[in-house]
Amino acid sequence: MDSSVPASDRLAPDDAFSQDIAAIGQAPPKKRTEGPGSSSRRRRRPFKKILWFKQPFPDNYTDEETFLDHLQRNPRLQPYQFWSLMADVTVVVQHVASVAIFCCCFVAIAQEKVSPVSVVSCATVCTVLGWTCWDYWVSQEDHDRPDSPDSSLSGTYPPALDTPAYQPPYVDPMSSLSPRNQVRLATAKSALLIYAALLGLSPILKSLTRSTTSDSIWALSTWLLCMNVLFFDYRGGKGAQLPASISTNSGLMASTVLASRLPSTTHVFSLTLFSIEIFGLFPIFRRRLWTESRHGHFALTSGLVVFASGGVFVTLTSGGLLAWVIGVILGGTLTFLAMGICSFGLMSLQKYKNEIHGPWDPARPIIRRS
Amino acid sequence: MPYNIAMVSDFFFPQPGGVESHIYQLSSKLIDRGHKVIIITHAYAGRTGVRYLTNGLKVYHVPFFVIYRETTFPTVFSFFPVFRNIIIREKIEIVHGHASLSNLCHEAILHARTMGLRTVFTDHSLFGFADAASILTNKLLKFTLSDVDHVICVSHTCKENTVLRASLDPLTVSVIPNAVVAENFRPKSVEEGGSEHPRLGPNDTITIVVISRLFYNKGTDLLIAAIPRILATHRDVRFIIAGTGPKAIDLEQMIERNVLQERVLLLGPVRHEEVRDVMVQGHIYLHPSLTEAFGTVIVEAASCGLYVVCTRVGGIPEVLPGHMTEFAKPEEDDLVAATGRAIATLRAGKVRTELFHDQVKQMYSWTDVAQRTERVYDGISGTLSRDEFYLGAEVEGAWSAARGRPGIQNFALIDRLKRYYGCGVWAGKLFCVCAIVDYLLFVFLEIMAPRTQIDIARDWPKKEVTRAEDTENIDSRPTTVPRKRSARNR
């Protein structure tokens, strides 16, 4: 502003008439020039954006050099790349696919095509496998930084549902077990607790919505699942917190109201446990997998898409293996096309981005947290 | 050539604030210059009807439903009958609206254009472009300012902001700063214990004054972070903080946590008359604001002879010359460093703060503001020729992209509709409908309440004063109207 005096290194015809530019440049002229016409021949002091000194310019003078010189357009623009965008979209695809799998399982259970126990057993086996992977990754991370186990335990890991033991209170320094094993023990304890609580709650959940018609339940659960997909926290990264609680809660609530339509306590128990695994624990595992191994992530995505599209097609047509295969082919193609179209759409919309920043924006204070 | 001017804004006394006092000072100075000025605002609790202030300044308090922070409910048309009546009664020629958050001002400008009057708008604040509230306000501003004769902004930054927000031709926007009544902000006189040439010894206590509402956008967080560090590095320094707000509790916590009760004095809210008495107790004025269109308070502080430390945001860098200020980035570290520099400069005796008052007095005066505003009125009403007013601004190096045809906005409905139509795909059509309805309403009112049946108000009997006396008396007359920081525009 004050410092940005445009240097005039070119000679203008006016220079011939006023040799004493430097002199004028130092001392501010005392009187305001009367009218622009009279002084247009003389060389002027360059216009400055200051208010404390009355410059010999009219009030509505607009200087070409300095007007809007601090304007910034799209200062932090990162042009999207097609394939990286496609890779990012897989996170969304994974979540939508897992919700679809949940719906298919519910329909299958409700229509008595599949035993609820087999569904929940499969899911539990997968969860235990996932937890083993998780545990392996965490212990590897500990090996990388053996000197600071405390900070790694308390800060860096997401405080996950299946591993509440990452809070320091669970780690007893007096214990004979290693911190890792204590954490594992605490996890097992809390898993057992959830299991038992759910077992006790199932009869209550079963009669929860007896006075409500099924139509309302279908509508309600549809909206809740939509909320679950919309509010889900798709951001990745190691420091990510719990999945947005509104998303998890709406997912669990949807499963609760759906479970109350099922015939027996076992059904209710199985579906609720399944929903906890798929809405509560699975997202944490997916997030970790995204940071640990991209190949694993893409393999998981393909697996989920295969199961989801096949399951949806079988449910819709109530067909057999053939329907499954057709569904997988059709669903896979459709998913890929949708991903491509959405990515292209976002990329082509980016050229309309017009973010304006300037000195009028409220500054962001930078404060050191001590 | 004297004009009949109506200042319209939602914000006026009894509410304290920067816009309010701007309107009052400008109006009284314009009256001193021989114009007739009335003010139209909405009814405040305990203040309704028509009032007269000092010097025959007439204030109309129009009954209106207030929704939020003294802003009236936007009804677009309901103000028209009353407005028309006032305009005809007072024979108004120029309608001058203030503050972009004031709904009354936007309505008045629309109706005034329908009635064929010249309009001016003064913008006092900065807006971003990102959040929902700003987007809405900007669209509304675009509507009103599509058909306005001239716009006045309080700083160059504010001008850039307004030009972008309302898509204006920069030549129709003038920069006329705020001013201060320097007489009300005198440094400590000799009788009060001040000295002619204050010199600070190496062990004298330096007092840093902060007077601000304690809000986030006033940078209170920066202040809270910086105070303990400043006090830790400089032994003979103490703080006086005046003002209140939601961040006051954080400030108190900071003081208690660091046990600084002896070195930080919290005064709580002070009235505007008392601001000067607080300021003169200090040597440095610290202003950590995060956004500011003009920042009158730093001019007031400099006028009191304080060395100013402020953040380089908004219009602040334009306001005071470098020898009166120490600039900081809006960062904790830099604010601490800048305050340190300011303390060192003061201790070394490198700044002559005793001269500040007279310098500020020459920089800013309301008389000058009124003169420059008058030139705007001359330009839009045709007293100054179009070439002189608009093309005069296009001296060498000036804005050339707009060399098209800025100038006298004509009143034909079809031309006005053309201007509104360009506001946006949907908004343009909506605005056109509004303008047409407004015009029909005008025709309806002309038939149902003809001009001939509206009484003409008598003007305030003015004493004849000569110009020379005039200019002498203006600055020395103390203004009696209180002024405080408002929640809106400072």
PDB file of N, CA, C and O in Angstrom, chain B residues 122-148:
ATOM      1  N   THR B 122     -24.117   5.614   1.307  1.00  0.00           N
ATOM      2  CA  THR B 122     -22.822   5.544   1.978  1.00  0.00           C
ATOM      3  C   THR B 122     -22.661   4.177   2.607  1.00  0.00           C
ATOM      4  O   THR B 122     -23.522   3.742   3.356  1.00  0.00           O
ATOM      5  N   ASP B 123     -21.547   3.526   2.278  1.00  0.00           N
ATOM      6  CA  ASP B 123     -21.268   2.211   2.834  1.00  0.00           C
ATOM      7  C   ASP B 123     -20.249   2.355   3.950  1.00  0.00           C
ATOM      8  O   ASP B 123     -19.221   3.005   3.773  1.00  0.00           O
ATOM      9  N   HIS B 124     -20.551   1.748   5.092  1.00  0.00           N
ATOM     10  CA  HIS B 124     -19.680   1.907   6.252  1.00  0.00           C
ATOM     11  C   HIS B 124     -18.961   0.632   6.631  1.00  0.00           C
ATOM     12  O   HIS B 124     -18.197   0.626   7.582  1.00  0.00           O
ATOM     13  N   SER B 125     -19.254  -0.463   5.942  1.00  0.00           N
ATOM     14  CA  SER B 125     -18.704  -1.718   6.461  1.00  0.00           C
ATOM     15  C   SER B 125     -18.188  -2.603   5.334  1.00  0.00           C
ATOM     16  O   SER B 125     -18.492  -2.405   4.171  1.00  0.00           O
ATOM     17  N   LEU B 126     -17.392  -3.580   5.724  1.00  0.00           N
ATOM     18  CA  LEU B 126     -16.815  -4.531   4.777  1.00  0.00           C
ATOM     19  C   LEU B 126     -17.559  -5.854   4.887  1.00  0.00           C
ATOM     20  O   LEU B 126     -17.950  -6.260   5.972  1.00  0.00           O
ATOM     21  N   PHE B 127     -17.747  -6.501   3.769  1.00  0.00           N
ATOM     22  CA  PHE B 127     -18.372  -7.820   3.771  1.00  0.00           C
ATOM     23  C   PHE B 127     -17.513  -8.774   2.965  1.00  0.00           C
ATOM     24  O   PHE B 127     -16.910  -8.380   1.980  1.00  0.00           O
ATOM     25  N   GLY B 128     -17.528 -10.030   3.352  1.00  0.00           N
ATOM     26  CA  GLY B 128     -16.841 -11.040   2.560  1.00  0.00           C
ATOM     27  C   GLY B 128     -17.752 -11.499   1.431  1.00  0.00           C
ATOM     28  O   GLY B 128     -18.781 -10.897   1.152  1.00  0.00           O
ATOM     29  N   PHE B 129     -17.349 -12.574   0.785  1.00  0.00           N
ATOM     30  CA  PHE B 129     -18.163 -13.086  -0.310  1.00  0.00           C
ATOM     31  C   PHE B 129     -18.588 -14.525  -0.075  1.00  0.00           C
ATOM     32  O   PHE B 129     -19.238 -15.120  -0.907  1.00  0.00           O
ATOM     33  N   ALA B 130     -18.197 -15.084   1.053  1.00  0.00           N
ATOM     34  CA  ALA B 130     -18.330 -16.526   1.189  1.00  0.00           C
ATOM     35  C   ALA B 130     -19.566 -16.965   1.958  1.00  0.00           C
ATOM     36  O   ALA B 130     -20.285 -17.841   1.510  1.00  0.00           O
ATOM     37  N   ASP B 131     -19.860 -16.334   3.090  1.00  0.00           N
ATOM     38  CA  ASP B 131     -20.911 -16.916   3.923  1.00  0.00           C
ATOM     39  C   ASP B 131     -22.296 -16.499   3.447  1.00  0.00           C
ATOM     40  O   ASP B 131     -22.465 -15.540   2.697  1.00  0.00           O
ATOM     41  N   ALA B 132     -23.287 -17.244   3.914  1.00  0.00           N
ATOM     42  CA  ALA B 132     -24.655 -17.085   3.408  1.00  0.00           C
ATOM     43  C   ALA B 132     -25.190 -15.676   3.671  1.00  0.00           C
ATOM     44  O   ALA B 132     -25.818 -15.070   2.793  1.00  0.00           O
ATOM     45  N   ALA B 133     -24.930 -15.154   4.852  1.00  0.00           N
ATOM     46  CA  ALA B 133     -25.445 -13.823   5.188  1.00  0.00           C
ATOM     47  C   ALA B 133     -24.878 -12.777   4.229  1.00  0.00           C
ATOM     48  O   ALA B 133     -25.598 -11.906   3.734  1.00  0.00           O
ATOM     49  N   SER B 134     -23.583 -12.893   3.922  1.00  0.00           N
ATOM     50  CA  SER B 134     -22.971 -11.930   3.013  1.00  0.00           C
ATOM     51  C   SER B 134     -23.560 -12.033   1.620  1.00  0.00           C
ATOM     52  O   SER B 134     -23.806 -11.018   0.963  1.00  0.00           O
ATOM     53  N   ILE B 135     -23.784 -13.273   1.168  1.00  0.00           N
ATOM     54  CA  ILE B 135     -24.309 -13.452  -0.185  1.00  0.00           C
ATOM     55  C   ILE B 135     -25.670 -12.782  -0.309  1.00  0.00           C
ATOM     56  O   ILE B 135     -25.962 -12.065  -1.271  1.00  0.00           O
ATOM     57  N   LEU B 136     -26.501 -12.968   0.724  1.00  0.00           N
ATOM     58  CA  LEU B 136     -27.840 -12.376   0.713  1.00  0.00           C
ATOM     59  C   LEU B 136     -27.750 -10.844   0.732  1.00  0.00           C
ATOM     60  O   LEU B 136     -28.396 -10.158  -0.063  1.00  0.00           O
ATOM     61  N   THR B 137     -26.917 -10.334   1.635  1.00  0.00           N
ATOM     62  CA  THR B 137     -26.766  -8.880   1.725  1.00  0.00           C
ATOM     63  C   THR B 137     -26.222  -8.315   0.422  1.00  0.00           C
ATOM     64  O   THR B 137     -26.658  -7.261  -0.038  1.00  0.00           O
ATOM     65  N   ASN B 138     -25.276  -9.038  -0.179  1.00  0.00           N
ATOM     66  CA  ASN B 138     -24.691  -8.540  -1.421  1.00  0.00           C
ATOM     67  C   ASN B 138     -25.712  -8.478  -2.545  1.00  0.00           C
ATOM     68  O   ASN B 138     -25.702  -7.564  -3.359  1.00  0.00           O
ATOM     69  N   LYS B 139     -26.595  -9.462  -2.587  1.00  0.00           N
ATOM     70  CA  LYS B 139     -27.609  -9.461  -3.640  1.00  0.00           C
ATOM     71  C   LYS B 139     -28.561  -8.287  -3.435  1.00  0.00           C
ATOM     72  O   LYS B 139     -28.930  -7.589  -4.388  1.00  0.00           O
ATOM     73  N   LEU B 140     -28.930  -8.065  -2.193  1.00  0.00           N
ATOM     74  CA  LEU B 140     -29.819  -6.947  -1.874  1.00  0.00           C
ATOM     75  C   LEU B 140     -29.142  -5.626  -2.222  1.00  0.00           C
ATOM     76  O   LEU B 140     -29.753  -4.716  -2.796  1.00  0.00           O
ATOM     77  N   LEU B 141     -27.856  -5.560  -1.906  1.00  0.00           N
ATOM     78  CA  LEU B 141     -27.101  -4.341  -2.201  1.00  0.00           C
ATOM     79  C   LEU B 141     -27.034  -4.109  -3.703  1.00  0.00           C
ATOM     80  O   LEU B 141     -27.163  -2.988  -4.191  1.00  0.00           O
ATOM     81  N   LYS B 142     -26.869  -5.191  -4.446  1.00  0.00           N
ATOM     82  CA  LYS B 142     -26.804  -5.094  -5.894  1.00  0.00           C
ATOM     83  C   LYS B 142     -28.119  -4.538  -6.440  1.00  0.00           C
ATOM     84  O   LYS B 142     -28.135  -3.705  -7.349  1.00  0.00           O
ATOM     85  N   PHE B 143     -29.224  -5.012  -5.868  1.00  0.00           N
ATOM     86  CA  PHE B 143     -30.541  -4.522  -6.262  1.00  0.00           C
ATOM     87  C   PHE B 143     -30.625  -3.015  -6.063  1.00  0.00           C
ATOM     88  O   PHE B 143     -30.913  -2.262  -6.996  1.00  0.00           O
ATOM     89  N   THR B 144     -30.336  -2.584  -4.857  1.00  0.00           N
ATOM     90  CA  THR B 144     -30.473  -1.160  -4.563  1.00  0.00           C
ATOM     91  C   THR B 144     -29.498  -0.328  -5.369  1.00  0.00           C
ATOM     92  O   THR B 144     -29.856   0.704  -5.928  1.00  0.00           O
ATOM     93  N   LEU B 145     -28.263  -0.790  -5.438  1.00  0.00           N
ATOM     94  CA  LEU B 145     -27.237   0.040  -6.048  1.00  0.00           C
ATOM     95  C   LEU B 145     -27.224  -0.048  -7.575  1.00  0.00           C
ATOM     96  O   LEU B 145     -26.469   0.657  -8.221  1.00  0.00           O
ATOM     97  N   SER B 146     -28.060  -0.920  -8.150  1.00  0.00           N
ATOM     98  CA  SER B 146     -28.158  -0.929  -9.609  1.00  0.00           C
ATOM     99  C   SER B 146     -28.663   0.417 -10.083  1.00  0.00           C
ATOM    100  O   SER B 146     -28.384   0.846 -11.193  1.00  0.00           O
ATOM    101  N   ASP B 147     -29.444   1.048  -9.274  1.00  0.00           N
ATOM    102  CA  ASP B 147     -30.035   2.309  -9.703  1.00  0.00           C
ATOM    103  C   ASP B 147     -29.823   3.360  -8.631  1.00  0.00           C
ATOM    104  O   ASP B 147     -30.762   3.824  -8.002  1.00  0.00           O
ATOM    105  N   VAL B 148     -28.583   3.693  -8.407  1.00  0.00           N
ATOM    106  CA  VAL B 148     -28.265   4.745  -7.459  1.00  0.00           C
ATOM    107  C   VAL B 148     -27.364   5.725  -8.194  1.00  0.00           C
ATOM    108  O   VAL B 148     -26.676   5.355  -9.150  1.00  0.00           O
TER     109      VAL B 148
END
